[in-house]
């Protein structure tokens, strides 16, 4: 294997053979032939397994690891993870169906999300998974649906904490939020819960996402544990499960450093005595989405045209924002930055040039790389976007401009 050129900011875990990047140990050109068309997403099975193994190495053994399916709900990926993690967290009836089609036991699944419909709640109750209740009204609906079905629902309370994960890419806790029940209202909710025919499993406290700072994660984890312990005092039964959220981030942009997982692990080890003291009967759970899958995924599209406009080179590809909104900078980003990109069949030293990579859509938003220095590419070459295993295809407006959907493969 030849030397690996550092691609942009992120260190990628994909092998290079000759001129070609490999996914699942298959040259990208060969994989494109196998798939039969571009664009496609390729997810590397081994890299997902390696990531979970790394977490098992660093995290305390008595913390369970869940996968948040919304990061990548491709059925083959979810099935692969079913053999690696302790549980799944789903956020819709559709994700629940994907999860139930795997070998994971429904007892190891939880269902969060505001605005669950009666149909979604009923199938979750019938499946026997834990429903993370997001409001007092939802609790009453769950009790009524359980009565009607003749099944005692298993529930947890999703708590909206007063704090939030610092340096978080997306804020999902703290202040006024549509997620969960405000912490100060939980005691009253627990009192009402006692009168209902509902099983109480524990609490779900998610304070943020996409953090690259071990110290910020540790602070949030400690606050979460303390809040869980405090709320547990009002529960009629011992808290069986405390889901302390996740928020482990991945580097996407120049200058971002990968999360120091060893430091996160040390922080969690240091918190375990606190957990054992205040929550001796409680199983702790961490839920991770992108951290398990983002770096294992590539988006691959083909150069259709190379054109020059007033001195600037544009590579026009068959892929774009309709498949990969996040890489175009339009999925919640405040300032557009380039994802790591390479010409997947020209990975060796050779002529390089500054180019912009655009998709086929008739909108200037369809920009996959803005003035990046890459290997000089021609029509037929393969553009590869790294860090694409999470919030890719299913977070994109595939119907926009009526192009066919991309293929997904797990290799
Ligand atoms: C989206 C979500 C996750 C996953 O977030 P990542 O940043 O992908 O790890 C976890 N838990 C909840 C409640 C979520 O809504």
Coordinates of C-alpha atoms and ligand atoms in Angstrom, one line a residue:
X1 CA 0.0 0.0 0.0
X2 CA 1.3 3.4 -0.9
X3 CA 1.6 6.4 1.3
X4 CA -1.6 8.1 2.3
X5 CA -1.9 11.7 1.5
X6 CA -3.8 13.5 4.3
X7 CA -7.1 14.5 2.7
X8 CA -8.1 17.9 3.9
X9 CA -8.5 18.2 7.6
X10 CA -9.8 14.8 8.5
X11 CA -7.7 11.7 8.7
X12 CA -9.6 9.0 6.9
X13 CA -9.4 5.3 7.5
X14 CA -9.8 4.2 3.9
X15 CA -6.9 2.3 2.2
X16 CA -5.3 3.5 -1.0
X17 CA -4.2 1.0 -3.6
X18 CA -2.4 2.4 -6.6
X19 CA -4.3 5.5 -7.7
X20 CA -7.5 4.3 -6.0
X21 CA -9.2 4.9 -2.7
X22 CA -10.7 1.6 -1.4
X23 CA -13.9 1.1 0.5
X24 CA -14.4 -2.3 2.1
X25 CA -11.1 -3.1 0.5
X26 CA -12.5 -2.7 -3.0
X27 CA -11.1 0.0 -5.4
X28 CA -13.5 2.7 -5.8
X29 CA -13.5 2.4 -9.6
X30 CA -14.3 -1.3 -9.3
X31 CA -17.0 -0.6 -6.7
X32 CA -18.5 1.9 -9.1
X33 CA -18.6 -0.8 -11.8
X34 CA -20.2 -3.2 -9.3
X35 CA -22.8 -0.8 -8.2
X36 CA -23.5 -0.1 -11.9
X37 CA -24.1 3.6 -11.6
X38 CA -23.1 6.7 -9.8
X39 CA -23.8 8.5 -7.5
X40 CA -23.7 6.1 -4.6
X41 CA -23.0 6.0 -0.9
X42 CA -20.6 3.3 0.4
X43 CA -20.4 2.4 4.1
X44 CA -17.4 0.4 5.3
X45 CA -18.4 -2.4 7.6
X46 CA -15.0 -2.9 9.1
X47 CA -14.7 0.8 10.1
X48 CA -18.0 0.7 11.9
X49 CA -16.9 -2.4 13.8
X50 CA -13.6 -0.8 14.6
X51 CA -15.3 2.3 16.0
X52 CA -17.5 0.3 18.3
X53 CA -14.4 -1.7 19.4
X54 CA -12.6 1.5 20.2
X55 CA -15.6 2.7 22.3
X56 CA -15.6 -0.6 24.2
X57 CA -11.9 -0.2 24.9
X58 CA -12.3 3.3 26.4
X59 CA -15.7 3.4 28.0
X60 CA -16.6 1.8 31.3
X61 CA -17.9 -1.7 30.8
X62 CA -21.0 -1.1 32.8
X63 CA -22.3 1.7 30.5
X64 CA -24.4 0.4 27.6
X65 CA -24.0 1.7 24.1
X66 CA -27.0 2.5 21.9
X67 CA -27.1 3.5 18.3
X68 CA -29.3 6.4 17.3
X69 CA -30.8 5.1 14.1
X70 CA -31.6 8.5 12.6
X71 CA -27.9 9.0 11.8
X72 CA -28.0 6.2 9.2
X73 CA -31.1 4.0 8.9
X74 CA -29.9 1.9 6.0
X75 CA -31.3 -1.5 7.0
X76 CA -28.0 -3.3 6.3
X77 CA -26.1 -0.8 8.5
X78 CA -28.6 -1.1 11.3
X79 CA -28.4 -4.9 11.1
X80 CA -24.7 -4.8 11.2
X81 CA -24.8 -2.6 14.3
X82 CA -27.4 -4.9 15.9
X83 CA -24.6 -7.3 16.5
X84 CA -22.3 -4.7 17.9
X85 CA -24.2 -2.4 20.3
X86 CA -26.5 -3.0 23.2
X87 CA -29.6 -1.2 21.9
X88 CA -31.2 1.1 19.4
X89 CA -32.9 4.5 19.8
X90 CA -35.4 5.3 17.1
X91 CA -37.3 8.5 16.4
X92 CA -40.2 7.5 14.1
X93 CA -42.4 4.6 13.2
X94 CA -40.3 4.0 10.1
X95 CA -37.1 3.8 12.1
X96 CA -38.8 1.5 14.5
X97 CA -39.7 -0.8 11.7
X98 CA -36.1 -0.9 10.4
X99 CA -34.9 -1.7 14.0
X100 CA -37.6 -4.4 14.5
X101 CA -36.5 -6.1 11.3
X102 CA -33.0 -6.7 12.8
X103 CA -31.9 -9.3 15.4
X104 CA -32.0 -6.7 18.2
X105 CA -34.5 -7.5 20.9
X106 CA -37.3 -4.9 21.1
X107 CA -36.7 -4.6 24.9
X108 CA -33.4 -3.0 24.0
X109 CA -35.0 -0.3 21.9
X110 CA -36.3 3.1 22.9
X111 CA -38.5 5.5 20.9
X112 CA -38.1 9.2 21.4
X113 CA -39.4 12.2 19.4
X114 CA -42.1 14.9 19.9
X115 CA -45.2 14.4 17.9
X116 CA -45.5 10.6 17.9
X117 CA -48.8 9.5 16.3
X118 CA -51.3 7.0 17.8
X119 CA -50.2 4.5 15.2
X120 CA -46.5 4.9 16.1
X121 CA -47.2 4.7 19.8
X122 CA -49.5 1.7 19.4
X123 CA -46.9 -0.2 17.4
X124 CA -44.2 0.7 19.9
X125 CA -46.4 -0.5 22.8
X126 CA -47.1 -3.8 20.9
X127 CA -43.5 -4.2 20.1
X128 CA -42.6 -3.8 23.8
X129 CA -40.0 -1.2 23.3
X130 CA -39.5 1.7 25.8
X131 CA -41.3 4.9 24.8
X132 CA -39.5 8.1 25.8
X133 CA -42.4 10.3 26.8
X134 CA -42.0 13.9 25.6
X135 CA -44.9 15.5 27.4
X136 CA -47.6 14.9 30.1
X137 CA -50.2 14.7 27.3
X138 CA -48.3 12.0 25.5
X139 CA -48.2 10.1 28.8
X140 CA -52.0 10.1 29.0
X141 CA -52.3 9.0 25.4
X142 CA -49.9 6.1 26.0
X143 CA -51.9 5.0 29.0
X144 CA -55.1 5.1 27.0
X145 CA -53.6 3.3 24.1
X146 CA -52.1 0.6 26.4
X147 CA -55.6 0.1 27.9
X148 CA -57.2 -0.3 24.5
X149 CA -54.5 -2.7 23.3
X150 CA -54.5 -4.7 26.6
X151 CA -50.7 -4.2 26.9
X152 CA -48.9 -2.4 29.7
X153 CA -46.6 0.1 28.0
X154 CA -43.0 0.5 29.0
X155 CA -42.0 4.1 29.3
X156 CA -39.2 6.5 30.3
X157 CA -39.4 10.3 30.7
X158 CA -37.4 12.4 28.4
X159 CA -36.2 15.3 30.5
X160 CA -35.4 18.8 29.2
X161 CA -32.5 19.8 31.4
X162 CA -31.6 23.4 32.4
X163 CA -28.1 22.9 31.1
X164 CA -26.8 22.2 27.7
X165 CA -23.8 20.6 26.1
X166 CA -21.3 23.3 25.5
X167 CA -19.8 23.8 22.1
X168 CA -22.5 21.6 20.7
X169 CA -23.2 21.7 17.0
X170 CA -27.0 21.4 17.5
X171 CA -28.6 22.5 20.8
X172 CA -31.2 20.1 22.0
X173 CA -31.5 20.8 25.7
X174 CA -31.7 23.8 28.0
X175 CA -34.1 26.7 27.9
X176 CA -37.4 26.4 26.2
X177 CA -37.5 23.3 24.0
X178 CA -39.9 21.1 22.1
X179 CA -38.0 18.1 23.4
X180 CA -38.8 16.4 26.6
X181 CA -40.4 17.6 29.8
X182 CA -38.9 20.5 31.7
X183 CA -36.9 19.0 34.7
X184 CA -38.9 21.0 37.2
X185 CA -42.1 19.4 36.0
X186 CA -40.9 15.8 36.3
X187 CA -41.8 15.2 40.0
X188 CA -45.5 16.1 39.3
X189 CA -45.4 13.9 36.2
X190 CA -44.0 11.0 38.2
X191 CA -46.8 11.4 40.7
X192 CA -49.4 11.2 38.0
X193 CA -47.6 8.2 36.4
X194 CA -48.1 6.2 39.6
X195 CA -51.9 6.3 39.0
X196 CA -51.6 5.0 35.4
X197 CA -51.2 1.5 34.2
X198 CA -47.7 2.2 32.8
X199 CA -44.3 0.7 33.5
X200 CA -41.6 3.2 34.4
X201 CA -38.1 2.4 33.1
X202 CA -36.2 5.6 33.8
X203 CA -35.0 8.9 32.3
X204 CA -33.6 10.0 29.0
X205 CA -31.6 13.2 29.2
X206 CA -30.0 14.4 25.9
X207 CA -28.3 17.7 26.2
X208 CA -26.7 18.2 22.8
X209 CA -24.9 16.8 19.7
X210 CA -21.7 17.1 17.7
X211 CA -19.3 18.1 20.4
X212 CA -15.5 17.6 19.8
X213 CA -14.6 18.7 23.4
X214 CA -14.0 16.0 26.0
X215 CA -14.2 18.5 28.8
X216 CA -17.6 19.8 27.7
X217 CA -18.9 16.2 27.4
X218 CA -17.7 15.3 30.8
X219 CA -19.3 18.4 32.3
X220 CA -22.6 17.6 30.7
X221 CA -22.4 13.9 31.7
X222 CA -21.8 14.9 35.4
X223 CA -24.7 17.3 35.4
X224 CA -26.9 14.6 33.7
X225 CA -26.0 12.1 36.4
X226 CA -26.7 14.5 39.2
X227 CA -30.0 15.5 37.6
X228 CA -31.0 11.8 37.1
X229 CA -30.1 11.1 40.7
X230 CA -32.2 14.0 41.9
X231 CA -35.2 13.1 39.8
X232 CA -35.0 9.5 40.9
X233 CA -35.8 10.5 44.4
X234 CA -39.4 11.2 43.3
X235 CA -39.9 7.9 41.4
X236 CA -42.0 5.3 43.1
X237 CA -39.8 2.5 41.8
X238 CA -36.0 2.3 41.4
X239 CA -34.8 3.9 38.2
X240 CA -33.8 0.9 36.0
X241 CA -32.2 3.0 33.1
X242 CA -30.7 6.4 32.8
X243 CA -29.9 7.4 29.2
X244 CA -27.3 10.1 29.6
X245 CA -27.4 11.1 25.9
X246 CA -24.3 11.2 23.7
X247 CA -23.2 14.1 21.6
X248 CA -19.8 12.7 20.6
X249 CA -18.8 14.6 17.5
X250 CA -16.8 13.9 14.4
X251 CA -14.4 16.4 12.6
X252 CA -15.9 17.7 9.4
X253 CA -14.0 20.9 8.6
X254 CA -10.4 22.2 8.4
X255 CA -8.9 22.8 11.8
X256 CA -11.3 20.5 13.7
X257 CA -9.5 18.0 15.9
X258 CA -11.1 14.5 16.4
X259 CA -12.6 14.0 19.8
X260 CA -10.1 12.7 22.4
X261 CA -12.0 9.5 23.2
X262 CA -9.5 8.4 25.8
X263 CA -10.2 11.6 27.8
X264 CA -14.0 11.0 27.4
X265 CA -13.5 7.5 28.7
X266 CA -11.4 8.6 31.7
X267 CA -14.1 11.2 32.5
X268 CA -16.8 8.5 32.5
X269 CA -14.7 6.1 34.6
X270 CA -14.2 9.0 37.1
X271 CA -18.0 9.5 37.3
X272 CA -18.8 5.8 37.9
X273 CA -18.5 6.1 41.8
X274 CA -21.0 8.9 41.7
X275 CA -23.4 6.8 39.7
X276 CA -23.0 3.8 42.0
X277 CA -23.6 5.9 45.1
X278 CA -26.7 7.7 43.9
X279 CA -28.1 5.3 41.3
X280 CA -27.0 1.8 42.5
X281 CA -29.7 0.0 40.6
X282 CA -29.5 2.0 37.4
X283 CA -28.2 0.9 34.1
X284 CA -26.5 3.8 32.3
X285 CA -26.8 4.2 28.6
X286 CA -25.0 6.4 26.1
X287 CA -26.6 6.9 22.7
X288 CA -24.5 7.7 19.7
X289 CA -25.4 8.4 16.1
X290 CA -22.8 10.0 13.9
X291 CA -19.9 8.9 16.0
X292 CA -20.5 5.3 15.0
X293 CA -21.1 5.8 11.3
X294 CA -20.2 9.2 9.9
X295 CA -16.5 8.5 9.2
X296 CA -17.2 5.0 7.8
X297 CA -19.2 6.5 4.9
X298 CA -18.3 7.9 1.5
X299 CA -20.5 9.7 -1.1
X300 CA -19.2 8.9 -4.6
X301 CA -20.2 10.8 -7.8
X302 CA -18.8 11.1 -11.3
X303 CA -17.5 14.2 -13.1
X304 CA -19.7 14.9 -16.1
X305 CA -18.1 18.1 -17.3
X306 CA -15.1 20.2 -16.6
X307 CA -15.6 23.8 -17.5
X308 CA -13.9 27.1 -17.0
X309 CA -15.7 30.3 -16.2
X310 CA -13.7 33.5 -16.1
X311 CA -10.6 31.7 -15.0
X312 CA -12.2 29.4 -12.4
X313 CA -12.4 25.6 -12.9
X314 CA -15.8 23.9 -12.2
X315 CA -16.2 20.2 -12.1
X316 CA -19.8 19.4 -12.7
X317 CA -20.9 16.0 -11.2
X318 CA -23.9 13.7 -11.3
X319 CA -24.2 14.1 -7.6
X320 CA -25.2 17.1 -5.5
X321 CA -27.2 18.6 -2.6
X322 CA -30.3 16.5 -3.5
X323 CA -28.3 13.5 -2.2
X324 CA -26.0 15.1 0.3
X325 CA -27.4 18.3 1.7
X326 CA -24.9 18.5 4.6
X327 CA -21.9 18.5 2.3
X328 CA -23.4 21.4 0.4
X329 CA -23.5 23.4 3.6
X330 CA -27.3 23.7 3.8
X331 CA -28.1 21.3 6.7
X332 CA -28.1 23.7 9.6
X333 CA -24.6 25.2 9.0
X334 CA -24.2 28.9 9.7
X335 CA -21.1 29.3 7.5
X336 CA -20.5 27.1 4.5
X337 CA -17.3 25.1 4.8
X338 CA -15.9 22.3 2.6
X339 CA -16.3 18.7 3.6
X340 CA -13.1 16.7 3.0
X341 CA -13.1 15.7 -0.7
X342 CA -10.8 13.8 -3.0
X343 CA -10.7 12.5 -6.6
X344 CA -11.0 8.9 -5.6
X345 CA -9.2 7.4 -8.7
X346 CA -6.3 9.9 -8.5
X347 CA -5.0 9.5 -5.0
X348 CA -1.3 9.7 -5.9
X349 CA 0.9 12.8 -6.3
X350 CA 0.2 14.3 -9.6
X351 CA -0.9 17.6 -11.2
X352 CA -3.3 19.5 -8.8
X353 CA -5.6 22.4 -9.4
X354 CA -8.0 24.6 -7.5
X355 CA -11.6 23.7 -8.4
X356 CA -15.1 24.1 -7.4
X357 CA -17.3 21.0 -7.5
X358 CA -20.9 21.5 -8.3
X359 CA -23.9 19.3 -8.8
X360 CA -26.4 19.1 -11.7
X361 CA -29.1 21.1 -10.0
X362 CA -30.2 24.5 -11.3
X363 CA -29.4 26.4 -8.1
X364 CA -26.1 28.0 -6.9
X365 CA -26.7 26.2 -3.6
X366 CA -25.6 23.0 -5.3
X367 CA -22.0 23.3 -4.4
X368 CA -20.0 20.3 -3.0
X369 CA -16.6 21.9 -2.8
X370 CA -15.8 25.6 -3.0
X371 CA -12.3 26.4 -4.5
X372 CA -10.5 23.4 -3.2
X373 CA -7.1 22.2 -4.3
X374 CA -7.5 18.6 -5.6
X375 CA -5.9 16.2 -8.1
X376 CA -6.6 17.5 -11.6
X377 CA -9.8 15.7 -12.7
X378 CA -11.5 15.1 -16.0
X379 CA -15.0 13.8 -17.0
X380 CA -15.4 10.2 -15.9
X381 CA -13.3 10.6 -12.7
X382 CA -14.8 9.9 -9.3
X383 CA -15.3 12.6 -6.7
X384 CA -15.4 11.2 -3.2
X385 CA -16.8 13.1 -0.2
X386 CA -15.6 11.8 3.2
X387 CA -17.4 11.9 6.6
X388 CA -20.6 10.9 4.7
X389 CA -21.9 8.0 6.7
X390 CA -24.3 10.0 8.9
X391 CA -27.1 12.5 8.0
X392 CA -26.4 11.9 4.3
X393 CA -29.0 10.4 2.0
X394 CA -31.9 10.5 4.5
X395 CA -31.2 14.1 5.5
X396 CA -31.4 15.3 1.9
X397 CA -34.2 16.5 -0.4
X398 CA -34.0 13.7 -2.9
X399 CA -37.1 14.8 -4.8
X400 CA -35.7 18.2 -5.6
X401 CA -35.1 18.4 -9.4
X402 CA -36.4 14.8 -9.9
X403 CA -33.1 12.9 -10.3
X404 CA -33.0 9.2 -9.4
X405 CA -32.1 8.4 -5.8
X406 CA -28.5 7.3 -5.2
X407 CA -27.7 3.7 -4.4
X408 CA -26.4 2.7 -0.9
X409 CA -24.0 -0.2 -0.3
X410 CA -22.5 -1.6 2.8
X411 CA -19.1 -3.1 1.9
Ligands
LIG1 C1 -30.2 12.9 16.8 C2 -30.2 12.3 18.2 C3 -29.0 11.5 18.6 C4 -27.9 11.3 17.7 O1 -27.1 12.4 17.6 P1 -25.6 12.3 16.9 O2 -25.1 13.7 16.9 O3 -25.8 11.7 15.6 O4 -24.8 11.4 17.8 C5 -29.0 11.0 19.8 N1 -30.1 11.1 20.7 C6 -31.2 11.9 20.3 C7 -32.3 12.0 21.3 C8 -31.2 12.5 19.1 O5 -32.3 13.2 18.8

